[in-house]
Tab-separated table of C-alpha atoms in Angstrom:
chain	number	residue	atom	x	y	z
A	1	MET	CA	-10.243	23.587	-0.630
A	2	SER	CA	-11.981	24.824	-3.793
A	3	LYS	CA	-15.653	24.096	-4.497
A	4	LYS	CA	-14.595	21.820	-7.348
A	5	GLN	CA	-12.282	19.800	-5.093
A	6	PHE	CA	-14.898	19.559	-2.350
A	7	LYS	CA	-17.512	18.351	-4.822
A	8	TYR	CA	-15.094	15.797	-6.295
A	9	GLN	CA	-14.018	14.558	-2.862
A	10	ALA	CA	-17.609	14.121	-1.685
A	11	SER	CA	-18.613	12.141	-4.778
A	12	SER	CA	-15.503	9.932	-4.555
A	13	SER	CA	-16.152	9.169	-0.906
A	14	ARG	CA	-19.811	8.350	-1.600
A	15	ALA	CA	-18.819	5.921	-4.352
A	16	ALA	CA	-16.271	4.145	-2.197
A	17	SER	CA	-18.534	4.218	0.831
A	18	GLY	CA	-21.208	2.498	-1.234
A	19	ALA	CA	-18.835	-0.293	-2.135
A	20	LEU	CA	-17.802	-0.762	1.472
A	21	ALA	CA	-21.405	-0.690	2.623
A	22	ALA	CA	-22.303	-3.301	0.041
A	23	SER	CA	-19.809	-5.603	1.677
A	24	ASP	CA	-21.515	-5.480	5.069
A	25	GLY	CA	-23.995	-8.226	4.411
A	26	GLY	CA	-21.209	-10.619	3.482
A	27	PHE	CA	-18.625	-9.615	6.078
A	28	GLY	CA	-20.664	-9.134	9.236
A	29	ASP	CA	-20.057	-6.424	11.820
A	30	SER	CA	-18.804	-7.877	15.059
A	31	ALA	CA	-15.219	-8.534	16.093
A	32	ARG	CA	-12.187	-7.140	14.313
A	33	GLY	CA	-9.533	-9.383	12.862
A	34	SER	CA	-5.868	-8.727	12.310
A	35	GLY	CA	-5.737	-5.078	11.339
A	36	GLY	CA	-9.544	-4.852	11.103
A	37	PHE	CA	-11.511	-1.622	11.276
A	38	GLY	CA	-10.619	0.175	14.451
A	39	SER	CA	-8.369	2.849	15.877
A	40	VAL	CA	-5.637	4.115	13.588
A	41	SER	CA	-2.364	5.242	15.124
A	42	SER	CA	-1.123	7.033	12.009
A	43	SER	CA	-1.903	7.183	8.336
A	44	PRO	CA	0.312	5.031	6.117
A	45	LEU	CA	-0.623	7.107	3.059
A	46	SER	CA	-0.509	10.727	4.196
A	47	TYR	CA	2.378	12.874	3.032
A	48	VAL	CA	2.764	14.028	6.655
A	49	TYR	CA	4.430	11.277	8.649
A	50	GLU	CA	7.209	10.444	11.055
A	51	PRO	CA	10.333	9.478	9.086
A	52	PRO	CA	11.636	5.932	9.562
A	53	ASP	CA	14.494	5.283	11.961
A	54	LEU	CA	17.620	4.884	9.823
A	55	SER	CA	20.131	4.864	12.671
A	56	LYS	CA	20.446	1.072	12.771
A	57	ILE	CA	21.021	0.531	9.059
A	58	SER	CA	24.590	-0.659	8.623
A	59	GLU	CA	25.149	0.440	5.015
A	60	PRO	CA	25.651	4.238	4.622
A	61	ASN	CA	24.554	4.068	0.985
A	62	LEU	CA	21.200	2.642	2.035
A	63	VAL	CA	20.707	5.438	4.536
A	64	VAL	CA	21.276	7.949	1.727
A	65	ALA	CA	18.827	6.055	-0.510
A	66	PHE	CA	16.097	6.107	2.139
A	67	LYS	CA	16.646	9.820	2.721
A	68	ASN	CA	16.409	10.494	-1.011
A	69	LEU	CA	13.240	8.419	-1.164
A	70	GLN	CA	11.604	10.931	1.163
A	71	LYS	CA	12.354	13.895	-1.149
A	72	LYS	CA	9.635	15.419	-3.296
A	73	ASP	CA	11.305	15.084	-6.701
A	74	SER	CA	10.117	11.957	-8.539
A	75	ILE	CA	13.430	11.455	-10.369
A	76	THR	CA	15.303	11.467	-7.047
A	77	LYS	CA	12.819	8.990	-5.571
A	78	ALA	CA	13.066	6.695	-8.578
A	79	LYS	CA	16.858	6.672	-8.362
A	80	ALA	CA	16.653	5.891	-4.634
A	81	LEU	CA	14.368	2.931	-5.333
A	82	GLU	CA	16.735	1.658	-8.013
A	83	ASP	CA	19.646	1.891	-5.563
A	84	LEU	CA	17.703	-0.049	-2.949
A	85	GLN	CA	16.705	-2.648	-5.524
A	86	SER	CA	20.345	-3.093	-6.572
A	87	HIS	CA	21.359	-3.727	-2.977
A	88	VAL	CA	18.522	-6.137	-2.220
A	89	SER	CA	19.097	-8.088	-5.438
A	90	SER	CA	22.885	-8.134	-5.135
A	91	PRO	CA	24.442	-11.639	-5.030
A	92	THR	CA	26.826	-10.338	-2.352
A	93	SER	CA	23.872	-9.624	-0.063
A	94	THR	CA	23.910	-13.211	1.201
A	95	ASP	CA	22.252	-12.452	4.529
A	96	GLY	CA	19.117	-11.123	2.890
A	97	VAL	CA	17.536	-7.898	4.103
A	98	GLU	CA	18.649	-6.680	7.510
A	99	ASP	CA	15.898	-5.958	10.035
A	100	ALA	CA	16.595	-2.208	10.116
A	101	VAL	CA	16.114	-1.974	6.345
A	102	LEU	CA	12.912	-4.000	6.528
A	103	GLU	CA	11.526	-1.782	9.304
A	104	ALA	CA	12.369	1.381	7.366
A	105	TRP	CA	10.858	0.030	4.169
A	106	ILE	CA	7.479	-0.860	5.624
A	107	LYS	CA	7.193	2.737	6.861
A	108	VAL	CA	7.736	4.282	3.436
A	109	TYR	CA	6.299	1.689	1.057
A	110	PRO	CA	2.547	2.421	1.347
A	111	ARG	CA	2.847	6.143	0.547
A	112	THR	CA	5.528	5.484	-2.082
A	113	SER	CA	3.219	2.972	-3.769
A	114	ILE	CA	0.647	5.737	-4.463
A	115	ASP	CA	3.142	8.340	-5.688
A	116	SER	CA	1.970	10.575	-8.513
A	117	ALA	CA	4.810	9.385	-10.738
A	118	ARG	CA	4.129	6.111	-12.536
A	119	ARG	CA	7.794	5.095	-12.497
A	120	VAL	CA	8.004	5.530	-8.729
A	121	ARG	CA	4.935	3.342	-8.196
A	122	GLN	CA	6.323	0.666	-10.508
A	123	LEU	CA	9.685	0.576	-8.755
A	124	ALA	CA	8.033	0.571	-5.326
A	125	HIS	CA	6.038	-2.572	-6.130
A	126	GLN	CA	9.035	-4.268	-7.719
A	127	LEU	CA	11.165	-3.531	-4.666
A	128	GLN	CA	8.410	-4.666	-2.312
A	129	GLY	CA	8.405	-8.078	-3.964
A	130	ALA	CA	12.190	-8.340	-3.867
A	131	ILE	CA	12.328	-7.385	-0.185
A	132	ALA	CA	9.554	-9.832	0.685
A	133	ARG	CA	11.360	-12.687	-1.029
A	134	ARG	CA	14.750	-11.863	0.480
A	135	SER	CA	13.270	-11.396	3.964
A	136	GLY	CA	11.802	-14.882	4.119
A	137	LYS	CA	9.484	-15.552	7.037
A	138	ARG	CA	10.307	-12.198	8.623
A	139	ILE	CA	8.011	-10.502	6.139
A	140	VAL	CA	5.034	-12.195	7.821
A	141	ARG	CA	5.125	-9.882	10.826
A	142	CYS	CA	5.105	-6.880	8.479
A	143	MET	CA	2.220	-8.004	6.285
A	144	PRO	CA	-0.583	-6.268	8.202
A	145	GLU	CA	1.138	-2.925	7.550
A	146	ILE	CA	1.896	-3.403	3.855
A	147	VAL	CA	-0.602	-5.893	2.432
A	148	GLY	CA	-3.263	-3.265	1.680
A	149	ALA	CA	-0.936	-1.082	-0.364
A	150	TRP	CA	0.624	-4.102	-2.056
A	151	LEU	CA	-2.658	-5.604	-3.232
A	152	ALA	CA	-4.099	-2.185	-4.096
A	153	GLY	CA	-1.340	-1.973	-6.680
A	154	LEU	CA	-3.106	-4.762	-8.580
A	155	PHE	CA	-5.938	-2.294	-9.208
A	156	ASP	CA	-3.854	0.757	-10.150
A	157	ASN	CA	-5.475	2.551	-13.093
A	158	ASP	CA	-2.139	2.491	-14.914
A	159	LYS	CA	-1.743	-0.896	-16.610
A	160	MET	CA	2.052	-0.882	-16.359
A	161	VAL	CA	1.938	-0.265	-12.614
A	162	ALA	CA	-0.747	-2.913	-12.119
A	163	ARG	CA	1.324	-5.378	-14.144
A	164	ASP	CA	4.428	-4.790	-12.015
A	165	ALA	CA	2.401	-5.116	-8.829
A	166	GLN	CA	0.932	-8.383	-10.101
A	167	GLU	CA	4.372	-9.771	-10.995
A	168	SER	CA	5.656	-8.747	-7.584
A	169	VAL	CA	2.842	-10.594	-5.826
A	170	LYS	CA	2.982	-13.671	-8.076
A	171	GLN	CA	6.727	-14.115	-7.686
A	172	THR	CA	6.348	-13.943	-3.900
A	173	PHE	CA	3.237	-16.125	-3.526
A	174	GLN	CA	3.782	-18.612	-6.310
A	175	THR	CA	0.621	-20.723	-6.118
A	176	GLU	CA	-3.062	-19.908	-6.317
A	177	GLU	CA	-3.564	-21.439	-2.888
A	178	LYS	CA	-0.940	-19.202	-1.290
A	179	MET	CA	-2.512	-16.163	-2.939
A	180	LYS	CA	-5.945	-17.077	-1.621
A	181	ASN	CA	-4.461	-17.458	1.846
A	182	VAL	CA	-3.051	-13.930	1.693
A	183	TRP	CA	-6.496	-12.495	0.975
A	184	ARG	CA	-8.130	-14.686	3.607
A	185	ILE	CA	-5.607	-14.286	6.438
A	186	TYR	CA	-5.099	-10.554	5.994
A	187	LEU	CA	-8.660	-9.610	5.083
A	188	GLY	CA	-8.984	-7.402	8.156
A	189	SER	CA	-5.829	-5.466	7.297
A	190	ILE	CA	-6.876	-5.142	3.662
A	191	LEU	CA	-10.238	-3.658	4.569
A	192	GLN	CA	-8.623	-1.469	7.213
A	193	PHE	CA	-6.510	-0.004	4.412
A	194	CYS	CA	-9.628	0.516	2.283
A	195	SER	CA	-11.515	2.142	5.125
A	196	ASP	CA	-8.658	4.519	5.892
A	197	ALA	CA	-8.293	5.469	2.226
A	198	VAL	CA	-11.990	6.290	1.938
A	199	PHE	CA	-12.906	7.734	5.320
A	200	GLN	CA	-9.619	9.176	6.598
A	201	GLU	CA	-7.716	10.383	3.547
A	202	THR	CA	-8.557	13.464	1.497
A	203	ILE	CA	-6.961	15.346	-1.358
A	204	SER	CA	-5.093	17.503	1.147
A	205	THR	CA	-3.802	14.603	3.288
A	206	LEU	CA	-2.405	12.678	0.342
A	207	SER	CA	-0.674	15.642	-1.308
A	208	ASP	CA	1.066	18.784	-0.113
A	209	GLU	CA	-0.934	21.396	-1.992
A	210	ARG	CA	1.849	23.924	-1.503
A	211	THR	CA	3.969	21.991	-3.997
A	212	VAL	CA	1.443	19.842	-5.892
A	213	SER	CA	-0.995	21.282	-8.416
A	214	PRO	CA	-4.729	20.922	-7.682
A	215	ASP	CA	-5.171	18.702	-10.740
A	216	ASP	CA	-2.345	16.366	-9.735
A	217	ALA	CA	-3.586	16.208	-6.151
A	218	SER	CA	-7.135	15.371	-7.299
A	219	ALA	CA	-5.833	12.752	-9.722
A	220	LYS	CA	-3.826	11.072	-6.979
A	221	HIS	CA	-6.787	10.925	-4.618
A	222	ALA	CA	-9.047	9.657	-7.411
A	223	ARG	CA	-6.577	6.881	-8.233
A	224	VAL	CA	-6.343	5.772	-4.590
A	225	VAL	CA	-10.118	5.749	-4.149
A	226	ALA	CA	-10.659	3.900	-7.439
A	227	ALA	CA	-8.135	1.216	-6.475
A	228	THR	CA	-9.794	0.888	-3.079
A	229	VAL	CA	-13.254	0.457	-4.577
A	230	SER	CA	-11.947	-2.128	-7.043
A	231	MET	CA	-10.221	-4.059	-4.275
A	232	VAL	CA	-13.364	-4.164	-2.129
A	233	ARG	CA	-15.419	-5.308	-5.098
A	234	HIS	CA	-12.843	-8.002	-5.797
A	235	VAL	CA	-13.245	-9.301	-2.255
A	236	ILE	CA	-17.033	-9.215	-2.497
A	237	GLY	CA	-16.997	-11.051	-5.815
A	238	ARG	CA	-14.697	-13.836	-4.599
A	239	ARG	CA	-15.622	-14.077	-0.934
A	240	SER	CA	-16.652	-17.722	-1.207
A	241	GLU	CA	-13.159	-18.610	-2.484
A	242	PHE	CA	-11.392	-16.851	0.365
A	243	ASP	CA	-13.347	-18.813	2.976
A	244	TYR	CA	-12.797	-16.122	5.592
A	245	ASP	CA	-14.390	-15.705	8.985
A	246	HIS	CA	-17.142	-13.106	8.477
A	247	ARG	CA	-16.793	-11.985	12.120
A	248	THR	CA	-13.331	-10.510	11.520
A	249	VAL	CA	-14.592	-7.270	9.996
A	250	ARG	CA	-16.976	-4.620	11.198
A	251	LYS	CA	-18.201	-1.373	9.730
A	252	PRO	CA	-16.148	1.778	10.364
A	253	THR	CA	-17.509	4.205	12.915
A	254	LYS	CA	-18.418	7.623	11.616
């Protein structure tokens, strides 16, 4: 890592750490809630990850789309997301989203939602909303794994991406009360996501520096950290509305 990258990474982490620390007085530091700060089995954002199991997906075209989604080229990934969206939104798909597709999607969505390409991020959030709506109540069991990335999209520094993320969320949770419940019920998972982004992820874990330029890698990390800080500040600013249990979150261990 260059001196410039190290300096940037340190300052970004300090800024985000300050925001998380500021939340301590309001959140408390005892028990963890659903997905609260604690042990992390694997990073949902790192470019190094175990590929999803595609063996149980019944449609061969969907298997191809998921494989293409894991390629490095942004045009290929965007096309894969469009293909998945077409299938999910198809009137002939009367049974909704099959479990194997849902399981594969929740593995790739978080890291796809922070892709360097704006179009990929937009399509990822659009597809996330479509899958959530077509999955019905089954999406509930997946929420702890995806809610952080989904809501972080609301704070993307690109207005078009943030708009698509907001539409995705609004169309899924159609009332203000339902939206408040998402923040309240999944607060632990949301802050787990924020903690991981700040304390676990670095420029080199989010991007493969063998194929990504230093500037692009730094920009990606900066965008993720900025969204994280904004999301934490949003929670702090509206904590009285969420009416959460302050004992569900504790500070990360260093």
